[in-house]
CSV table of N, CA and C in Angstrom, one decimal:
chain,number,residue,atom,x,y,z
A,66,UNK,N,-40.2,-99.3,35.5
A,66,UNK,CA,-39.8,-100.6,36.1
A,66,UNK,C,-38.3,-100.9,35.7
A,67,UNK,N,-38.0,-100.7,34.4
A,67,UNK,CA,-36.6,-101.0,34.0
A,67,UNK,C,-35.6,-100.1,34.7
A,68,UNK,N,-36.0,-98.8,34.9
A,68,UNK,CA,-35.1,-97.9,35.6
A,68,UNK,C,-34.9,-98.3,37.0
A,69,UNK,N,-35.9,-98.8,37.7
A,69,UNK,CA,-35.8,-99.2,39.1
A,69,UNK,C,-34.9,-100.4,39.2
A,70,UNK,N,-35.0,-101.4,38.3
A,70,UNK,CA,-34.2,-102.6,38.2
A,70,UNK,C,-32.7,-102.2,38.0
A,71,UNK,N,-32.5,-101.3,37.0
A,71,UNK,CA,-31.2,-100.8,36.7
A,71,UNK,C,-30.5,-100.1,37.9
A,72,UNK,N,-31.3,-99.3,38.7
A,72,UNK,CA,-30.8,-98.7,39.8
A,72,UNK,C,-30.4,-99.7,40.9
A,73,UNK,N,-31.3,-100.7,41.1
A,73,UNK,CA,-31.0,-101.7,42.1
A,73,UNK,C,-29.7,-102.5,41.8
A,74,UNK,N,-29.6,-102.8,40.5
A,74,UNK,CA,-28.4,-103.5,40.0
A,74,UNK,C,-27.1,-102.6,40.3
A,75,UNK,N,-27.2,-101.4,40.0
A,75,UNK,CA,-26.0,-100.5,40.2
A,75,UNK,C,-25.7,-100.4,41.7
A,76,UNK,N,-26.7,-100.3,42.5
A,76,UNK,CA,-26.5,-100.3,44.0
A,76,UNK,C,-25.8,-101.6,44.5
A,77,UNK,N,-26.3,-102.7,43.9
A,77,UNK,CA,-25.7,-104.0,44.3
A,77,UNK,C,-24.3,-104.1,43.9
A,78,UNK,N,-24.0,-103.6,42.6
A,78,UNK,CA,-22.6,-103.6,42.1
A,78,UNK,C,-21.7,-102.7,43.0
A,79,UNK,N,-22.3,-101.6,43.4
A,79,UNK,CA,-21.5,-100.7,44.2
A,79,UNK,C,-21.2,-101.3,45.6
A,80,UNK,N,-22.1,-102.0,46.2
A,80,UNK,CA,-21.9,-102.6,47.5
A,80,UNK,C,-21.0,-103.8,47.5
A,81,UNK,N,-21.0,-104.6,46.4
A,81,UNK,CA,-20.2,-105.8,46.2
A,81,UNK,C,-19.2,-105.6,45.1
A,82,UNK,N,-18.0,-105.1,45.4
A,82,UNK,CA,-17.0,-104.8,44.4
A,82,UNK,C,-16.5,-106.0,43.6
A,83,UNK,N,-16.7,-107.2,44.2
A,83,UNK,CA,-16.2,-108.4,43.4
A,83,UNK,C,-17.1,-108.6,42.2
A,84,UNK,N,-18.4,-108.2,42.3
A,84,UNK,CA,-19.2,-108.4,41.1
A,84,UNK,C,-18.9,-107.4,40.0
A,85,UNK,N,-18.4,-106.2,40.4
A,85,UNK,CA,-18.0,-105.2,39.4
A,85,UNK,C,-16.7,-105.7,38.7
A,86,UNK,N,-15.8,-106.3,39.4
A,86,UNK,CA,-14.6,-106.9,38.8
A,86,UNK,C,-14.9,-108.0,38.0
A,87,UNK,N,-15.9,-108.8,38.4
A,87,UNK,CA,-16.4,-110.0,37.6
A,87,UNK,C,-17.0,-109.5,36.2
A,88,UNK,N,-17.7,-108.4,36.3
A,88,UNK,CA,-18.3,-107.9,35.0
A,88,UNK,C,-17.2,-107.5,34.0
A,89,UNK,N,-16.2,-106.8,34.6
A,89,UNK,CA,-15.1,-106.3,33.7
A,89,UNK,C,-14.3,-107.5,33.2
A,90,UNK,N,-14.0,-108.4,34.0
A,90,UNK,CA,-13.3,-109.6,33.6
A,90,UNK,C,-14.1,-110.4,32.6
A,91,UNK,N,-15.4,-110.5,32.8
A,91,UNK,CA,-16.3,-111.2,31.9
A,91,UNK,C,-16.3,-110.6,30.5
A,92,UNK,N,-16.4,-109.3,30.5
A,92,UNK,CA,-16.4,-108.6,29.2
A,92,UNK,C,-15.1,-108.9,28.4
A,93,UNK,N,-13.9,-108.8,29.1
A,93,UNK,CA,-12.6,-109.1,28.5
A,93,UNK,C,-12.5,-110.5,28.0
A,94,UNK,N,-13.0,-111.4,28.9
A,94,UNK,CA,-12.9,-112.8,28.5
A,94,UNK,C,-13.9,-113.2,27.4
A,95,UNK,N,-15.1,-112.6,27.4
A,95,UNK,CA,-16.0,-112.8,26.3
A,95,UNK,C,-15.5,-112.2,25.0
A,96,UNK,N,-14.8,-111.1,25.1
A,96,UNK,CA,-14.2,-110.4,23.9
A,96,UNK,C,-13.2,-111.4,23.3
A,97,UNK,N,-12.3,-112.0,24.1
A,97,UNK,CA,-11.3,-112.9,23.6
A,97,UNK,C,-11.9,-114.1,23.0
A,98,UNK,N,-12.9,-114.7,23.7
A,98,UNK,CA,-13.6,-115.9,23.1
A,98,UNK,C,-14.2,-115.6,21.7
A,99,UNK,N,-14.9,-114.4,21.6
A,99,UNK,CA,-15.5,-114.1,20.3
A,99,UNK,C,-14.4,-113.8,19.3
A,100,UNK,N,-13.3,-113.2,19.7
A,100,UNK,CA,-12.2,-113.0,18.7
A,100,UNK,C,-11.7,-114.4,18.2
A,101,UNK,N,-11.5,-115.3,19.1
A,101,UNK,CA,-11.1,-116.7,18.7
A,101,UNK,C,-12.1,-117.3,17.7
A,102,UNK,N,-13.3,-117.2,18.1
A,102,UNK,CA,-14.4,-117.8,17.2
A,102,UNK,C,-14.4,-117.1,15.8
A,103,UNK,N,-14.3,-115.8,15.8
A,103,UNK,CA,-14.4,-115.1,14.5
A,103,UNK,C,-13.1,-115.3,13.7
A,104,UNK,N,-12.0,-115.3,14.4
A,104,UNK,CA,-10.7,-115.4,13.7
A,104,UNK,C,-10.4,-116.8,13.2
A,105,UNK,N,-10.8,-117.8,13.9
A,105,UNK,CA,-10.3,-119.2,13.5
A,105,UNK,C,-11.4,-120.1,13.0
A,106,UNK,N,-12.7,-119.8,13.4
A,106,UNK,CA,-13.7,-120.9,13.2
A,106,UNK,C,-14.9,-120.4,12.4
A,107,UNK,N,-15.2,-119.1,12.3
A,107,UNK,CA,-16.5,-118.7,11.8
A,107,UNK,C,-16.2,-117.7,10.7
A,108,UNK,N,-16.9,-117.8,9.6
A,108,UNK,CA,-16.9,-116.8,8.6
A,108,UNK,C,-17.9,-115.8,8.9
A,109,UNK,N,-17.8,-114.6,8.3
A,109,UNK,CA,-18.8,-113.5,8.6
A,109,UNK,C,-20.1,-113.9,8.0
A,110,UNK,N,-21.1,-113.6,8.8
A,110,UNK,CA,-22.5,-113.8,8.4
A,110,UNK,C,-23.3,-112.6,9.0
A,111,UNK,N,-24.6,-112.6,8.7
A,111,UNK,CA,-25.5,-111.6,9.2
A,111,UNK,C,-25.6,-111.7,10.8
A,112,UNK,N,-25.5,-112.9,11.3
A,112,UNK,CA,-25.6,-113.1,12.7
A,112,UNK,C,-24.5,-112.5,13.6
A,113,UNK,N,-23.4,-112.0,12.9
A,113,UNK,CA,-22.3,-111.4,13.7
A,113,UNK,C,-22.8,-110.2,14.5
A,114,UNK,N,-23.7,-109.4,14.1
A,114,UNK,CA,-24.2,-108.3,14.8
A,114,UNK,C,-24.8,-108.7,16.2
A,115,UNK,N,-25.3,-109.9,16.3
A,115,UNK,CA,-25.9,-110.3,17.5
A,115,UNK,C,-24.8,-110.8,18.5
A,116,UNK,N,-23.7,-111.3,18.0
A,116,UNK,CA,-22.7,-111.8,18.8
A,116,UNK,C,-21.6,-110.7,19.2
A,117,UNK,N,-21.4,-109.7,18.3
A,117,UNK,CA,-20.4,-108.8,18.5
A,117,UNK,C,-20.9,-107.5,19.1
A,118,UNK,N,-21.6,-107.6,20.2
A,118,UNK,CA,-22.0,-106.4,21.0
A,118,UNK,C,-21.5,-106.6,22.5
A,119,UNK,N,-21.6,-105.6,23.2
A,119,UNK,CA,-21.0,-105.7,24.6
A,119,UNK,C,-21.8,-106.6,25.5
A,120,UNK,N,-23.1,-106.7,25.3
A,120,UNK,CA,-23.9,-107.6,26.1
A,120,UNK,C,-23.6,-109.1,25.9
A,121,UNK,N,-23.4,-109.4,24.6
A,121,UNK,CA,-23.1,-110.8,24.2
A,121,UNK,C,-21.7,-111.2,24.7
A,122,UNK,N,-20.7,-110.2,24.6
A,122,UNK,CA,-19.4,-110.5,25.1
A,122,UNK,C,-19.4,-110.7,26.6
A,123,UNK,N,-20.1,-109.9,27.3
A,123,UNK,CA,-20.2,-110.1,28.8
A,123,UNK,C,-20.9,-111.4,29.2
A,124,UNK,N,-22.0,-111.7,28.5
A,124,UNK,CA,-22.7,-112.9,28.8
A,124,UNK,C,-21.8,-114.1,28.5
A,125,UNK,N,-21.1,-114.1,27.4
A,125,UNK,CA,-20.2,-115.2,27.1
A,125,UNK,C,-19.1,-115.4,28.2
A,126,UNK,N,-18.6,-114.2,28.7
A,126,UNK,CA,-17.6,-114.3,29.7
A,126,UNK,C,-18.2,-114.8,31.0
A,127,UNK,N,-19.4,-114.4,31.3
A,127,UNK,CA,-20.1,-114.9,32.6
A,127,UNK,C,-20.3,-116.4,32.5
A,128,UNK,N,-20.7,-116.8,31.3
A,128,UNK,CA,-20.9,-118.3,31.1
A,128,UNK,C,-19.6,-119.0,31.3
A,129,UNK,N,-18.5,-118.5,30.8
A,129,UNK,CA,-17.2,-119.1,31.0
A,129,UNK,C,-16.8,-119.1,32.5
A,130,UNK,N,-17.0,-118.0,33.2
A,130,UNK,CA,-16.6,-118.0,34.6
A,130,UNK,C,-17.5,-118.9,35.4
A,131,UNK,N,-18.8,-119.0,35.0
A,131,UNK,CA,-19.7,-119.9,35.7
A,131,UNK,C,-19.2,-121.4,35.6
A,132,UNK,N,-18.7,-121.7,34.4
A,132,UNK,CA,-18.1,-123.1,34.2
A,132,UNK,C,-16.9,-123.3,35.1
A,133,UNK,N,-16.2,-122.3,35.4
A,133,UNK,CA,-15.0,-122.4,36.3
A,133,UNK,C,-15.4,-122.4,37.7
A,134,UNK,N,-16.4,-121.5,38.1
A,134,UNK,CA,-16.8,-121.4,39.5
A,134,UNK,C,-17.6,-122.6,40.0
A,135,UNK,N,-18.3,-123.3,39.2
A,135,UNK,CA,-19.2,-124.4,39.7
A,135,UNK,C,-18.3,-125.5,40.3
A,136,UNK,N,-17.3,-126.0,39.6
A,136,UNK,CA,-16.5,-127.1,40.3
A,136,UNK,C,-15.7,-126.5,41.5
A,137,UNK,N,-15.3,-125.3,41.5
A,137,UNK,CA,-14.6,-124.7,42.6
A,137,UNK,C,-15.5,-124.6,43.8
A,138,UNK,N,-16.8,-124.2,43.6
A,138,UNK,CA,-17.7,-124.1,44.7
A,138,UNK,C,-18.1,-125.5,45.2
A,139,UNK,N,-18.2,-126.4,44.4
A,139,UNK,CA,-18.5,-127.8,44.8
A,139,UNK,C,-17.4,-128.4,45.6
A,140,UNK,N,-16.2,-128.1,45.2
A,140,UNK,CA,-15.0,-128.6,46.0
A,140,UNK,C,-14.9,-128.0,47.3
A,141,UNK,N,-15.2,-126.7,47.4
A,141,UNK,CA,-15.0,-126.0,48.7
A,141,UNK,C,-16.2,-126.1,49.6
A,142,UNK,N,-17.4,-126.1,49.1
A,142,UNK,CA,-18.6,-126.1,49.9
A,142,UNK,C,-19.5,-127.3,49.8
A,143,UNK,N,-19.3,-128.1,48.8
A,143,UNK,CA,-20.2,-129.3,48.6
A,143,UNK,C,-21.5,-128.8,48.0
A,144,UNK,N,-22.5,-129.6,48.1
A,144,UNK,CA,-23.8,-129.3,47.6
A,144,UNK,C,-24.6,-128.6,48.6
A,145,UNK,N,-24.1,-127.5,49.1
A,145,UNK,CA,-24.8,-126.6,50.1
A,145,UNK,C,-25.8,-125.8,49.3
A,146,UNK,N,-27.0,-125.8,49.7
A,146,UNK,CA,-28.1,-125.1,48.9
A,146,UNK,C,-28.2,-123.7,49.4
A,147,UNK,N,-27.6,-123.3,50.5
A,147,UNK,CA,-27.7,-121.9,51.0
A,147,UNK,C,-26.4,-121.2,50.6
A,148,UNK,N,-26.5,-120.5,49.5
A,148,UNK,CA,-25.3,-119.8,48.9
A,148,UNK,C,-25.5,-118.3,49.3
A,149,UNK,N,-25.1,-118.0,50.6
A,149,UNK,CA,-25.2,-116.6,51.0
A,149,UNK,C,-24.1,-115.8,50.4
A,150,UNK,N,-23.1,-115.6,51.2
A,150,UNK,CA,-21.9,-114.8,50.7
A,150,UNK,C,-20.7,-115.6,50.4
A,151,UNK,N,-20.9,-116.9,50.6
A,151,UNK,CA,-19.7,-117.9,50.4
A,151,UNK,C,-19.2,-117.8,49.0
A,152,UNK,N,-20.1,-117.5,48.0
A,152,UNK,CA,-19.7,-117.5,46.6
A,152,UNK,C,-18.8,-116.3,46.3
A,153,UNK,N,-19.0,-115.2,47.1
A,153,UNK,CA,-18.2,-114.0,46.8
A,153,UNK,C,-16.7,-114.2,47.2
A,154,UNK,N,-16.4,-115.1,48.1
A,154,UNK,CA,-15.0,-115.4,48.4
A,154,UNK,C,-14.3,-116.1,47.3
A,155,UNK,N,-15.0,-116.8,46.4
A,155,UNK,CA,-14.4,-117.5,45.3
A,155,UNK,C,-14.2,-116.7,44.0
A,156,UNK,N,-14.8,-115.6,44.0
A,156,UNK,CA,-14.9,-114.8,42.7
A,156,UNK,C,-13.5,-114.4,42.2
A,157,UNK,N,-12.6,-113.9,43.1
A,157,UNK,CA,-11.3,-113.5,42.7
A,157,UNK,C,-10.5,-114.7,42.2
A,158,UNK,N,-10.5,-115.8,42.9
A,158,UNK,CA,-9.8,-117.0,42.4
A,158,UNK,C,-10.4,-117.5,41.1
A,159,UNK,N,-11.7,-117.4,41.0
A,159,UNK,CA,-12.3,-117.8,39.7
A,159,UNK,C,-11.9,-117.0,38.5
A,160,UNK,N,-11.8,-115.7,38.7
A,160,UNK,CA,-11.3,-114.8,37.6
A,160,UNK,C,-9.9,-115.2,37.2
A,161,UNK,N,-9.0,-115.4,38.3
A,161,UNK,CA,-7.6,-115.7,38.0
A,161,UNK,C,-7.5,-117.1,37.2
A,162,UNK,N,-8.2,-118.1,37.8
A,162,UNK,CA,-8.1,-119.4,37.2
A,162,UNK,C,-8.7,-119.4,35.8
A,163,UNK,N,-9.9,-118.7,35.6
A,163,UNK,CA,-10.5,-118.7,34.3
A,163,UNK,C,-9.7,-118.0,33.3
A,164,UNK,N,-9.1,-116.9,33.6
A,164,UNK,CA,-8.2,-116.2,32.6
A,164,UNK,C,-7.0,-117.0,32.3
A,165,UNK,N,-6.4,-117.7,33.3
A,165,UNK,CA,-5.3,-118.6,33.1
A,165,UNK,C,-5.6,-119.7,32.1
A,166,UNK,N,-6.7,-120.4,32.4
A,166,UNK,CA,-7.1,-121.5,31.5
A,166,UNK,C,-7.5,-121.0,30.1
A,167,UNK,N,-8.1,-119.8,30.1
A,167,UNK,CA,-8.4,-119.3,28.8
A,167,UNK,C,-7.2,-118.9,28.0
A,168,UNK,N,-6.2,-118.4,28.7
A,168,UNK,CA,-4.9,-118.0,28.0
A,168,UNK,C,-4.2,-119.3,27.5
A,169,UNK,N,-4.2,-120.4,28.3
A,169,UNK,CA,-3.7,-121.6,27.8
A,169,UNK,C,-4.4,-122.1,26.6
A,170,UNK,N,-5.8,-122.1,26.6
A,170,UNK,CA,-6.6,-122.5,25.5
A,170,UNK,C,-6.3,-121.6,24.3
A,171,UNK,N,-6.1,-120.3,24.5
A,171,UNK,CA,-5.8,-119.4,23.3
A,171,UNK,C,-4.5,-119.8,22.7
A,172,UNK,N,-3.5,-120.0,23.5
A,172,UNK,CA,-2.2,-120.4,23.0
A,172,UNK,C,-2.3,-121.7,22.2
A,173,UNK,N,-3.0,-122.7,22.8
A,173,UNK,CA,-3.1,-124.0,22.1
A,173,UNK,C,-3.8,-123.8,20.8
A,174,UNK,N,-4.9,-123.0,20.7
A,174,UNK,CA,-5.6,-122.8,19.5
A,174,UNK,C,-4.7,-122.2,18.4
A,175,UNK,N,-4.0,-121.2,18.8
A,175,UNK,CA,-3.1,-120.5,17.9
A,175,UNK,C,-2.0,-121.4,17.4
A,176,UNK,N,-1.4,-122.2,18.3
A,176,UNK,CA,-0.4,-123.2,17.8
A,176,UNK,C,-1.0,-124.2,16.9
A,177,UNK,N,-2.1,-124.7,17.2
A,177,UNK,CA,-2.8,-125.8,16.4
A,177,UNK,C,-3.1,-125.2,15.0
A,178,UNK,N,-3.6,-124.0,14.9
A,178,UNK,CA,-4.0,-123.4,13.6
A,178,UNK,C,-2.8,-122.9,12.8
A,179,UNK,N,-1.7,-122.7,13.5
A,179,UNK,CA,-0.5,-122.3,12.7
A,179,UNK,C,0.1,-123.5,12.0
A,180,UNK,N,-0.1,-124.7,12.5
A,180,UNK,CA,0.5,-125.9,11.9
A,180,UNK,C,-0.3,-126.2,10.6
A,181,UNK,N,-1.5,-125.8,10.5
A,181,UNK,CA,-2.3,-126.1,9.3
A,181,UNK,C,-1.8,-125.5,8.0
């Protein structure tokens, strides 16, 4: 069953290249968020092994991009309950905007922590 689900996911990623790009950007974004958390706000504990893996980094990045995508989708399409392929048109802009806002947040965090 898991093998069939994995094959279907790979087929879907192959057919929709925006999702493949989103996964790569999500991993990079999640990696940066976890680095910020570990470098500035959290001391090492046993729970680090659950956060510092590829799945957790990707999931954190997906959550970040979902926070960016939701208001963009509402602005463009309103509360339309049929989300066919309209959401794929916003993925590229979501990645750009999400990485830009994350970069600004990273710079702000570094500047604030350097003043301490």
